Amino acid sequence: GAVVSQHPSWVICKSGTSVKIECRSLDFQATTMFWYRQFPKQSLMLMATSNEGSKATYEQGVEKDKFLINHASLTLSTLTVTSAHPEDSSFYICSARDRAASGAQYFGPGTRLLVL
Amino acid sequence: GESVGLHLPTLSVQEGDNSIINCAYSNSASDYFIWYKQESGKGPQFIIDIRSNMDKRQGQRVTVLLNKTVKHLSLQIAATQPGDSAVYFCAENIGGGGNKLTFGTGTQLKVEL
């Protein structure tokens, strides 16, 4: 149980294009999902909190127009990196909190983004 | 971006020995803590959690200890195996677990044969 998937697992794109990453909770409903980015040998940095049916809450310093988040259902949240640039290259990871349980967030496998 | 020269603390143990990974958390109001294991190129994997009304919690081969007085958390892995090699992160949460997590810097565990 508590499986979270992400798609795609890796993507290479040209500078200026937009990339959409999907996060799905496969066997539970998640009212809240979280998006993180992680640079090599560093910890996870929270980018935003995604709540089903409402606007995402962004952390300080994260551009909401750059990183568009949509949480359309209890099992799906998407992150769109708009007009991607090389500095956006990173490992993007989502997590989901099981609405039926308290506490633990379960993480997806991550998406490696490389912007050329 | 990436910090030049940044490296993770590393703990090297012999296969079969016990491992102890430590974490100092920052917020005295944190009341829920989780340990995650992250293998290279993968997302973090939930290991064990503990609430602030407990001092100790045991799982399969793992034990988490919480010392609220000094804001310290530890993860003990019994009979460490090669498959335990990974980066381990502690995370803290305020509000019982429904809110955002703050992650520690991580510890690289290397298991030597």
Coordinates of N, CA and C in Angstrom, one line a residue:
Chain A
G1 N 0.8 -1.2 0.0 CA 0.0 0.0 0.0 C 0.8 1.2 0.0
A2 N 0.2 2.4 -0.1 CA 0.8 3.7 -0.1 C 1.8 3.9 -1.2
V3 N 1.4 3.6 -2.4 CA 2.3 3.8 -3.5 C 2.0 5.1 -4.3
V4 N 3.1 5.8 -4.6 CA 3.0 7.1 -5.3 C 3.8 6.9 -6.6
S5 N 3.2 7.3 -7.7 CA 4.0 7.2 -8.9 C 4.2 8.6 -9.5
Q6 N 5.2 8.7 -10.3 CA 5.5 9.9 -11.0 C 5.8 9.6 -12.5
H7 N 5.4 10.6 -13.4 CA 5.6 10.4 -14.8 C 5.9 11.7 -15.4
P8 N 6.9 11.9 -16.2 CA 7.9 10.8 -16.6 C 8.9 10.6 -15.5
S9 N 9.7 9.6 -15.6 CA 10.8 9.4 -14.7 C 12.0 10.3 -15.0
W10 N 12.1 10.6 -16.3 CA 13.2 11.5 -16.7 C 12.8 12.2 -18.0
V11 N 13.2 13.4 -18.1 CA 12.9 14.2 -19.3 C 14.0 15.2 -19.7
I12 N 14.3 15.2 -21.0 CA 15.3 16.2 -21.5 C 14.5 17.1 -22.4
C13 N 14.7 18.4 -22.2 CA 14.0 19.4 -23.1 C 14.9 20.5 -23.4
K14 N 14.4 21.3 -24.4 CA 15.2 22.5 -24.8 C 14.8 23.7 -24.0
S15 N 15.7 24.6 -23.8 CA 15.4 25.8 -23.1 C 14.2 26.5 -23.7
G16 N 13.3 27.0 -22.8 CA 12.2 27.7 -23.3 C 10.9 26.9 -23.4
T17 N 11.0 25.6 -23.4 CA 9.8 24.8 -23.5 C 9.3 24.5 -22.1
S18 N 8.1 24.0 -22.0 CA 7.4 23.7 -20.8 C 7.3 22.2 -20.6
V19 N 7.4 21.8 -19.4 CA 7.4 20.4 -19.0 C 6.4 20.1 -17.9
K20 N 5.6 19.1 -18.1 CA 4.6 18.7 -17.1 C 5.0 17.4 -16.5
I21 N 4.9 17.4 -15.1 CA 5.2 16.2 -14.4 C 4.0 15.8 -13.6
E22 N 3.6 14.5 -13.7 CA 2.4 14.0 -13.0 C 2.8 13.2 -11.7
C23 N 2.0 13.4 -10.7 CA 2.2 12.7 -9.5 C 0.8 12.0 -9.1
R24 N 0.8 10.7 -8.9 CA -0.4 10.0 -8.6 C -0.3 9.1 -7.4
S25 N -1.3 9.1 -6.6 CA -1.4 8.2 -5.5 C -2.2 7.0 -6.0
L26 N -1.6 5.8 -6.0 CA -2.2 4.7 -6.7 C -3.2 3.9 -5.9
D27 N -3.0 3.9 -4.6 CA -3.9 3.0 -3.8 C -4.5 3.7 -2.6
F28 N -4.4 5.1 -2.6 CA -5.0 5.8 -1.6 C -5.4 7.2 -2.1
Q29 N -6.3 7.9 -1.4 CA -6.7 9.2 -1.7 C -5.8 10.2 -1.0
A30 N -5.4 11.2 -1.7 CA -4.5 12.2 -1.0 C -5.1 13.6 -1.2
T31 N -5.6 14.2 -0.1 CA -6.1 15.6 -0.2 C -4.9 16.5 -0.3
T32 N -3.8 16.1 0.1 CA -2.6 17.0 0.1 C -1.4 16.3 -0.6
M33 N -0.8 17.0 -1.5 CA 0.4 16.5 -2.1 C 1.4 17.6 -2.0
F34 N 2.7 17.2 -2.0 CA 3.8 18.2 -1.9 C 4.8 18.0 -3.0
W35 N 5.3 19.1 -3.5 CA 6.4 19.0 -4.5 C 7.7 19.5 -3.9
Y36 N 8.7 18.7 -4.2 CA 10.1 19.1 -3.7 C 11.0 19.1 -4.9
R37 N 12.1 19.8 -4.8 CA 13.2 19.6 -5.7 C 14.5 19.3 -4.9
Q38 N 15.4 18.6 -5.5 CA 16.6 18.1 -4.8 C 17.8 18.2 -5.8
F39 N 18.8 18.9 -5.3 CA 20.0 19.0 -6.1 C 21.0 17.9 -5.6
P40 N 22.0 17.5 -6.4 CA 22.9 16.4 -6.0 C 23.5 16.6 -4.6
K41 N 23.4 15.6 -3.8 CA 24.0 15.5 -2.5 C 23.5 16.6 -1.6
Q42 N 22.2 17.0 -1.8 CA 21.6 17.9 -0.9 C 20.2 17.3 -0.5
S43 N 19.7 18.0 0.5 CA 18.4 17.5 1.0 C 17.2 18.0 0.2
L44 N 16.1 17.5 0.5 CA 14.9 17.9 -0.2 C 14.4 19.3 0.2
M45 N 14.1 20.1 -0.8 CA 13.6 21.5 -0.6 C 12.1 21.5 -1.0
L46 N 11.3 21.9 -0.1 CA 9.8 21.9 -0.4 C 9.6 23.1 -1.3
M47 N 8.9 22.9 -2.4 CA 8.5 24.0 -3.3 C 7.1 24.5 -3.0
A48 N 6.2 23.6 -2.9 CA 4.8 24.0 -2.7 C 4.0 22.8 -2.2
T49 N 2.9 23.2 -1.6 CA 1.9 22.3 -1.1 C 0.6 22.4 -2.0
S50 N 0.2 21.2 -2.4 CA -0.9 21.2 -3.4 C -2.1 20.6 -2.7
N51 N -3.2 21.3 -2.6 CA -4.4 20.8 -2.0 C -5.5 20.6 -3.0
E52 N -6.2 19.5 -3.0 CA -7.2 19.1 -3.9 C -8.3 20.2 -3.9
G53 N -8.6 20.7 -5.1 CA -9.6 21.6 -5.3 C -9.3 23.1 -4.9
S54 N -8.1 23.4 -4.6 CA -7.8 24.8 -4.2 C -6.4 25.1 -4.7
K55 N -6.0 26.4 -4.6 CA -4.7 26.8 -5.1 C -3.6 26.3 -4.3
A56 N -2.5 26.1 -4.9 CA -1.3 25.6 -4.2 C -0.7 26.7 -3.4
T57 N 0.0 26.3 -2.3 CA 0.7 27.2 -1.4 C 2.2 27.1 -1.7
Y58 N 2.8 28.1 -2.1 CA 4.2 28.1 -2.5 C 5.1 28.6 -1.4
E59 N 6.3 27.9 -1.3 CA 7.3 28.4 -0.4 C 7.9 29.7 -0.8
Q60 N 8.5 30.3 0.1 CA 9.2 31.6 -0.2 C 10.3 31.4 -1.2
G61 N 10.3 32.2 -2.2 CA 11.3 32.1 -3.2 C 11.0 31.3 -4.4
V62 N 9.9 30.6 -4.3 CA 9.4 29.8 -5.5 C 8.4 30.5 -6.3
E63 N 8.7 30.7 -7.6 CA 7.8 31.5 -8.4 C 6.6 30.7 -8.9
K64 N 5.4 31.1 -8.5 CA 4.2 30.4 -8.8 C 3.9 30.4 -10.3
D65 N 4.3 31.4 -11.0 CA 4.1 31.5 -12.4 C 5.1 30.6 -13.2
K66 N 6.1 30.3 -12.5 CA 7.2 29.4 -13.2 C 6.9 28.0 -12.9
F67 N 6.4 27.7 -11.8 CA 6.1 26.3 -11.4 C 4.6 26.2 -11.1
L68 N 3.8 25.8 -12.2 CA 2.4 25.7 -12.1 C 1.9 24.4 -11.5
I69 N 1.1 24.5 -10.5 CA 0.6 23.2 -9.8 C -0.9 23.2 -9.9
N70 N -1.3 22.0 -10.3 CA -2.8 21.7 -10.3 C -3.0 20.4 -9.6
H71 N -4.0 20.4 -8.7 CA -4.4 19.2 -8.0 C -5.9 18.9 -8.3
A72 N -6.1 18.3 -9.4 CA -7.4 18.2 -10.0 C -8.3 17.1 -9.3
S73 N -7.7 16.1 -8.7 CA -8.4 15.1 -8.1 C -7.7 14.6 -6.9
L74 N -8.3 13.6 -6.1 CA -7.7 13.1 -4.9 C -6.6 12.2 -5.2
T75 N -6.3 11.9 -6.4 CA -5.2 11.0 -6.7 C -4.2 11.6 -7.7
L76 N -4.3 12.8 -8.1 CA -3.5 13.4 -9.2 C -3.1 14.8 -8.9
S77 N -1.8 15.1 -8.9 CA -1.3 16.5 -8.9 C -0.3 16.6 -10.0
T78 N -0.3 17.8 -10.7 CA 0.7 18.0 -11.7 C 1.5 19.2 -11.4
L79 N 2.8 19.2 -11.8 CA 3.7 20.3 -11.8 C 4.2 20.6 -13.2
T80 N 3.9 21.8 -13.6 CA 4.4 22.3 -14.9 C 5.5 23.3 -14.8
V81 N 6.7 23.0 -15.3 CA 7.8 23.9 -15.3 C 7.7 24.7 -16.6
T82 N 7.3 26.0 -16.5 CA 7.1 26.8 -17.7 C 8.4 27.5 -18.1
S83 N 8.6 27.5 -19.4 CA 9.7 28.2 -20.0 C 11.0 27.8 -19.3
A84 N 11.2 26.5 -19.4 CA 12.3 25.9 -18.6 C 13.7 26.4 -19.1
H85 N 14.6 26.6 -18.1 CA 16.0 27.0 -18.4 C 16.9 26.1 -17.7
P86 N 18.2 26.1 -18.2 CA 19.1 25.1 -17.6 C 19.2 25.1 -16.1
E87 N 19.0 26.2 -15.4 CA 19.0 26.2 -14.0 C 17.9 25.5 -13.3
D88 N 16.9 25.2 -14.1 CA 15.7 24.4 -13.6 C 16.0 22.9 -13.6
S89 N 17.1 22.5 -14.2 CA 17.5 21.1 -14.2 C 17.7 20.7 -12.8
S90 N 17.0 19.6 -12.4 CA 17.0 19.1 -11.0 C 16.2 17.8 -10.9
F91 N 16.2 17.3 -9.7 CA 15.4 16.1 -9.5 C 14.1 16.6 -8.7
Y92 N 13.0 16.3 -9.3 CA 11.7 16.8 -8.8 C 11.0 15.6 -8.2
I93 N 10.6 15.7 -6.9 CA 9.9 14.6 -6.2 C 8.6 15.1 -5.6
C94 N 7.6 14.3 -5.7 CA 6.3 14.6 -5.1 C 6.1 13.6 -4.0
S95 N 5.2 14.1 -3.1 CA 4.8 13.2 -2.0 C 3.3 13.4 -1.8
A96 N 2.7 12.4 -1.1 CA 1.2 12.5 -0.9 C 0.9 12.0 0.5
R97 N 0.0 12.7 1.1 CA -0.4 12.3 2.5 C -1.8 11.6 2.4
D98 N -1.8 10.4 2.9 CA -3.0 9.6 2.9 C -4.1 10.2 3.8
R99 N -5.2 10.6 3.2 CA -6.3 11.2 4.0 C -6.9 10.3 5.0
A100 N -6.7 9.0 4.9 CA -7.3 8.1 5.9 C -6.3 7.8 7.0
A101 N -5.1 8.3 6.9 CA -4.1 8.0 8.0 C -3.6 9.4 8.4
S102 N -2.9 9.4 9.5 CA -2.4 10.6 10.0 C -0.9 10.6 9.8
G103 N -0.3 11.7 9.4 CA 1.1 11.8 9.4 C 1.9 11.6 8.2
A104 N 2.3 10.4 7.9 CA 3.4 10.1 7.0 C 3.0 10.5 5.6
Q105 N 4.0 11.1 5.0 CA 4.0 11.4 3.5 C 4.7 10.3 2.8
Y106 N 4.1 9.9 1.7 CA 4.7 8.8 0.9 C 5.2 9.5 -0.4
F107 N 6.4 9.1 -0.8 CA 7.1 9.8 -1.9 C 7.0 9.0 -3.2
G108 N 7.0 9.8 -4.3 CA 7.1 9.2 -5.6 C 8.6 8.9 -5.9
P109 N 8.9 8.3 -7.0 CA 10.2 7.9 -7.4 C 11.1 9.0 -7.9
G110 N 10.4 10.2 -8.2 CA 11.2 11.3 -8.7 C 11.2 11.4 -10.2
T111 N 11.4 12.6 -10.7 CA 11.6 12.9 -12.1 C 12.8 13.7 -12.3
R112 N 13.7 13.2 -13.1 CA 15.0 13.9 -13.4 C 14.7 14.8 -14.6
L113 N 14.9 16.1 -14.4 CA 14.7 17.1 -15.5 C 16.1 17.6 -15.9
L114 N 16.3 17.6 -17.2 CA 17.5 18.2 -17.8 C 17.1 19.1 -18.9
V115 N 17.5 20.4 -18.7 CA 17.1 21.4 -19.7 C 18.4 21.8 -20.4
L116 N 18.4 21.7 -21.7 CA 19.5 22.0 -22.5 C 19.6 23.4 -23.0
Chain B
G1 N 20.8 26.7 -6.2 CA 21.6 25.8 -6.9 C 22.5 25.0 -6.0
E2 N 23.4 24.2 -6.6 CA 24.2 23.3 -5.8 C 25.3 24.1 -5.1
S3 N 25.6 23.8 -3.9 CA 26.7 24.5 -3.2 C 28.0 23.8 -3.5
V4 N 29.0 24.6 -3.9 CA 30.3 24.0 -4.2 C 30.9 23.4 -2.9
G5 N 31.4 22.2 -3.0 CA 32.1 21.6 -1.9 C 31.2 20.9 -0.9
L6 N 29.8 21.0 -1.1 CA 28.9 20.4 -0.2 C 29.0 18.9 -0.2
H7 N 29.1 18.2 1.0 CA 29.1 16.8 1.0 C 28.3 16.3 2.2
L8 N 27.7 15.1 2.1 CA 26.9 14.6 3.1 C 27.8 13.9 4.2
P9 N 27.4 14.0 5.4 CA 28.1 13.3 6.5 C 28.0 11.8 6.1
T10 N 29.1 11.0 6.3 CA 29.1 9.6 6.0 C 29.3 8.8 7.2
L11 N 28.6 7.7 7.3 CA 28.7 6.7 8.3 C 29.1 5.4 7.7
S12 N 30.2 4.8 8.0 CA 30.6 3.5 7.4 C 30.6 2.5 8.5
V13 N 29.9 1.4 8.2 CA 29.8 0.3 9.2 C 30.1 -1.0 8.5
Q14 N 30.4 -2.0 9.2 CA 30.7 -3.3 8.7 C 29.3 -4.1 8.6
E15 N 29.2 -4.9 7.6 CA 28.0 -5.7 7.5 C 27.8 -6.5 8.8
G16 N 26.6 -6.5 9.3 CA 26.3 -7.3 10.5 C 26.3 -6.4 11.7
D17 N 27.0 -5.3 11.7 CA 27.1 -4.4 12.9 C 25.8 -3.6 12.9
N18 N 25.6 -3.0 14.1 CA 24.5 -2.0 14.2 C 24.9 -0.6 13.8
S19 N 23.9 0.1 13.2 CA 24.2 1.5 12.8 C 23.3 2.4 13.6
I20 N 23.9 3.5 13.9 CA 23.2 4.6 14.6 C 23.4 5.9 13.8
I21 N 22.3 6.4 13.3 CA 22.3 7.7 12.6 C 21.6 8.7 13.4
N22 N 22.2 9.9 13.6 CA 21.7 10.9 14.4 C 21.2 12.1 13.7
C23 N 20.3 12.8 14.3 CA 19.7 14.0 13.7 C 19.3 15.0 14.8
A24 N 19.7 16.2 14.6 CA 19.3 17.3 15.5 C 18.2 18.1 14.8
Y25 N 17.1 18.2 15.5 CA 16.0 19.0 14.8 C 15.9 20.4 15.4
S26 N 15.2 21.3 14.7 CA 15.4 22.7 15.1 C 14.2 23.3 15.9
N27 N 13.1 22.7 15.7 CA 11.9 23.4 16.2 C 11.3 22.6 17.4
S28 N 11.3 23.3 18.6 CA 10.8 22.6 19.8 C 9.3 22.3 19.7
A29 N 8.6 23.0 18.8 CA 7.2 22.8 18.6 C 6.9 21.6 17.7
S30 N 7.9 21.0 17.1 CA 7.7 19.8 16.2 C 7.2 18.7 17.1
D31 N 6.2 18.0 16.6 CA 5.6 16.9 17.4 C 5.4 15.6 16.6
Y32 N 6.0 15.6 15.4 CA 5.9 14.4 14.6 C 7.2 14.3 13.8
F33 N 7.8 13.1 13.8 CA 9.1 12.9 13.1 C 9.1 11.6 12.3
I34 N 9.8 11.7 11.2 CA 9.9 10.6 10.3 C 11.3 10.4 9.8
W35 N 11.7 9.1 9.7 CA 13.0 8.8 9.0 C 12.7 8.2 7.6
Y36 N 13.5 8.7 6.7 CA 13.3 8.3 5.3 C 14.7 7.7 4.8
K37 N 14.6 6.8 3.9 CA 15.8 6.2 3.3 C 15.7 6.6 1.8
Q38 N 16.8 7.1 1.3 CA 16.8 7.4 -0.2 C 18.0 6.8 -0.8
E39 N 17.7 5.9 -1.8 CA 18.8 5.3 -2.6 C 19.0 6.2 -3.8
S40 N 20.2 6.1 -4.4 CA 20.6 7.0 -5.5 C 19.6 7.0 -6.6
G41 N 19.1 8.1 -7.0 CA 18.2 8.3 -8.2 C 16.8 7.9 -7.9
K42 N 16.4 7.7 -6.6 CA 15.1 7.3 -6.2 C 14.5 8.3 -5.2
G43 N 13.2 8.2 -5.1 CA 12.5 9.0 -4.1 C 12.7 8.4 -2.7
P44 N 12.5 9.3 -1.7 CA 12.7 8.8 -0.3 C 11.6 7.7 0.1
Q45 N 12.1 6.8 0.8 CA 11.2 5.7 1.3 C 11.0 5.8 2.8
F46 N 9.7 5.7 3.2 CA 9.3 5.8 4.6 C 9.9 4.6 5.3
I47 N 10.6 4.9 6.5 CA 11.1 3.8 7.3 C 10.3 3.7 8.6
I48 N 10.2 4.8 9.3 CA 9.6 4.7 10.6 C 9.2 6.1 11.1
D49 N 8.2 6.2 11.9 CA 7.9 7.5 12.4 C 7.7 7.5 13.9
I50 N 7.6 8.6 14.5 CA 7.4 8.7 16.0 C 6.7 10.0 16.3
R51 N 5.8 10.0 17.3 CA 5.2 11.2 17.7 C 5.9 11.7 19.0
S52 N 5.7 12.9 19.3 CA 6.4 13.5 20.4 C 6.0 13.0 21.8
N53 N 4.9 12.3 21.9 CA 4.5 11.8 23.2 C 5.2 10.4 23.4
M54 N 6.1 10.0 22.6 CA 6.8 8.8 22.7 C 8.3 9.1 22.7
D55 N 9.1 8.2 23.4 CA 10.5 8.3 23.4 C 11.2 7.3 22.5
K56 N 10.5 6.2 22.2 CA 11.1 5.1 21.4 C 10.0 4.4 20.6
R57 N 10.4 4.0 19.5 CA 9.5 3.2 18.7 C 10.3 2.2 17.9
Q58 N 9.8 0.9 17.8 CA 10.5 -0.1 17.1 C 9.8 -0.6 15.9
G59 N 10.6 -0.9 14.9 CA 10.0 -1.5 13.7 C 10.8 -2.8 13.4
Q60 N 10.8 -3.2 12.2 CA 11.6 -4.4 11.8 C 13.0 -4.0 11.6
R61 N 13.9 -4.4 12.5 CA 15.3 -4.1 12.4 C 15.7 -2.6 12.7
V62 N 14.7 -1.8 12.9 CA 14.9 -0.4 13.1 C 14.3 0.1 14.4
T63 N 14.9 1.0 15.0 CA 14.4 1.7 16.2 C 14.6 3.2 16.1
V64 N 13.6 3.9 16.5 CA 13.8 5.4 16.5 C 13.7 5.8 18.0
L65 N 14.7 6.7 18.4 CA 14.7 7.2 19.7 C 14.5 8.8 19.6
L66 N 13.7 9.3 20.5 CA 13.5 10.7 20.5 C 13.8 11.3 21.8
N67 N 14.7 12.3 21.8 CA 15.0 13.0 23.1 C 14.6 14.5 22.9
K68 N 13.4 14.8 23.4 CA 12.9 16.2 23.2 C 13.7 17.2 24.0
T69 N 14.3 16.8 25.1 CA 15.0 17.7 25.9 C 16.2 18.4 25.1
V70 N 16.8 17.6 24.3 CA 18.0 18.2 23.6 C 17.6 18.2 22.1
K71 N 16.4 18.0 21.7 CA 15.9 18.0 20.3 C 16.8 17.1 19.4
H72 N 16.8 15.9 19.8 CA 17.7 14.9 19.1 C 16.9 13.6 18.8
L73 N 17.1 13.2 17.6 CA 16.4 12.0 17.0 C 17.5 11.0 16.5
S74 N 17.3 9.7 16.8 CA 18.3 8.8 16.2 C 17.6 7.6 15.6
L75 N 18.2 7.0 14.6 CA 17.7 5.8 14.0 C 18.8 4.7 14.2
Q76 N 18.3 3.6 14.7 CA 19.2 2.5 14.9 C 18.8 1.4 14.0
I77 N 19.8 0.9 13.2 CA 19.5 -0.2 12.3 C 20.3 -1.4 12.9
A78 N 19.6 -2.5 13.1 CA 20.3 -3.7 13.7 C 20.8 -4.6 12.5
A79 N 21.9 -5.2 12.8 CA 22.4 -6.2 11.8 C 22.4 -5.6 10.4
T80 N 23.2 -4.5 10.2 CA 23.2 -3.7 9.0 C 23.5 -4.6 7.8
Q81 N 22.8 -4.4 6.7 CA 23.0 -5.2 5.5 C 23.4 -4.3 4.3
P82 N 24.1 -4.9 3.3 CA 24.5 -4.1 2.1 C 23.3 -3.3 1.5
G83 N 22.1 -3.9 1.6 CA 21.0 -3.2 1.0 C 20.5 -1.9 1.9
D84 N 21.1 -1.8 3.0 CA 20.8 -0.6 3.8 C 21.6 0.6 3.4
S85 N 22.6 0.4 2.5 CA 23.4 1.5 2.0 C 22.5 2.5 1.3
A86 N 22.5 3.8 1.8 CA 21.6 4.8 1.2 C 21.9 6.1 2.0
V87 N 21.2 7.1 1.6 CA 21.2 8.4 2.4 C 19.9 8.4 3.3
Y88 N 20.1 8.7 4.5 CA 19.0 8.7 5.5 C 18.7 10.1 5.9
F89 N 17.4 10.5 5.8 CA 17.0 11.8 6.2 C 16.0 11.7 7.4
C90 N 16.2 12.6 8.3 CA 15.1 12.8 9.3 C 14.2 14.0 8.9
A91 N 13.0 13.9 9.2 CA 12.1 15.0 8.9 C 11.2 15.3 10.1
E92 N 10.9 16.6 10.3 CA 10.1 17.0 11.4 C 8.9 17.8 10.9
N93 N 7.8 17.7 11.7 CA 6.6 18.3 11.3 C 5.9 18.9 12.6
I94 N 5.2 20.0 12.3 CA 4.4 20.6 13.4 C 3.0 20.4 13.1
G95 N 2.2 20.0 14.1 CA 0.8 19.9 13.9 C 0.3 18.5 13.7
G96 N 1.0 17.5 14.2 CA 0.5 16.2 14.2 C 0.7 15.4 12.9
G97 N 1.3 16.0 11.9 CA 1.6 15.2 10.7 C 0.9 15.7 9.4
G98 N 0.0 16.5 9.5 CA -0.7 16.9 8.3 C -0.1 18.0 7.5
N99 N 0.9 18.6 8.1 CA 1.5 19.8 7.5 C 2.9 19.4 6.8
K100 N 3.5 20.5 6.3 CA 4.7 20.2 5.6 C 5.8 19.8 6.5
L101 N 6.7 19.0 5.9 CA 7.9 18.5 6.6 C 9.1 19.3 6.3
T102 N 9.9 19.4 7.3 CA 11.3 20.0 7.2 C 12.3 18.9 7.3
F103 N 13.1 18.8 6.3 CA 14.1 17.7 6.2 C 15.5 18.2 6.7
G104 N 16.1 17.2 7.4 CA 17.5 17.4 7.8 C 18.4 17.3 6.6
T105 N 19.7 17.4 6.8 CA 20.7 17.5 5.7 C 21.0 16.1 5.2
G106 N 20.7 15.0 6.0 CA 21.0 13.7 5.5 C 22.3 13.1 5.9
T107 N 22.3 11.8 6.0 CA 23.6 11.0 6.3 C 23.7 9.9 5.4
Q108 N 24.9 9.8 4.8 CA 25.2 8.7 3.8 C 25.6 7.5 4.6
L109 N 24.9 6.4 4.6 CA 25.3 5.2 5.2 C 26.0 4.2 4.2
K110 N 27.2 3.8 4.5 CA 27.9 2.9 3.6 C 28.2 1.6 4.4
V111 N 27.8 0.5 3.8 CA 28.0 -0.8 4.5 C 29.1 -1.5 3.8
E112 N 30.1 -1.8 4.6 CA 31.3 -2.5 4.1 C 31.2 -4.0 4.3
L113 N 31.6 -4.7 3.3 CA 31.5 -6.2 3.4 C 32.6 -6.7 4.2

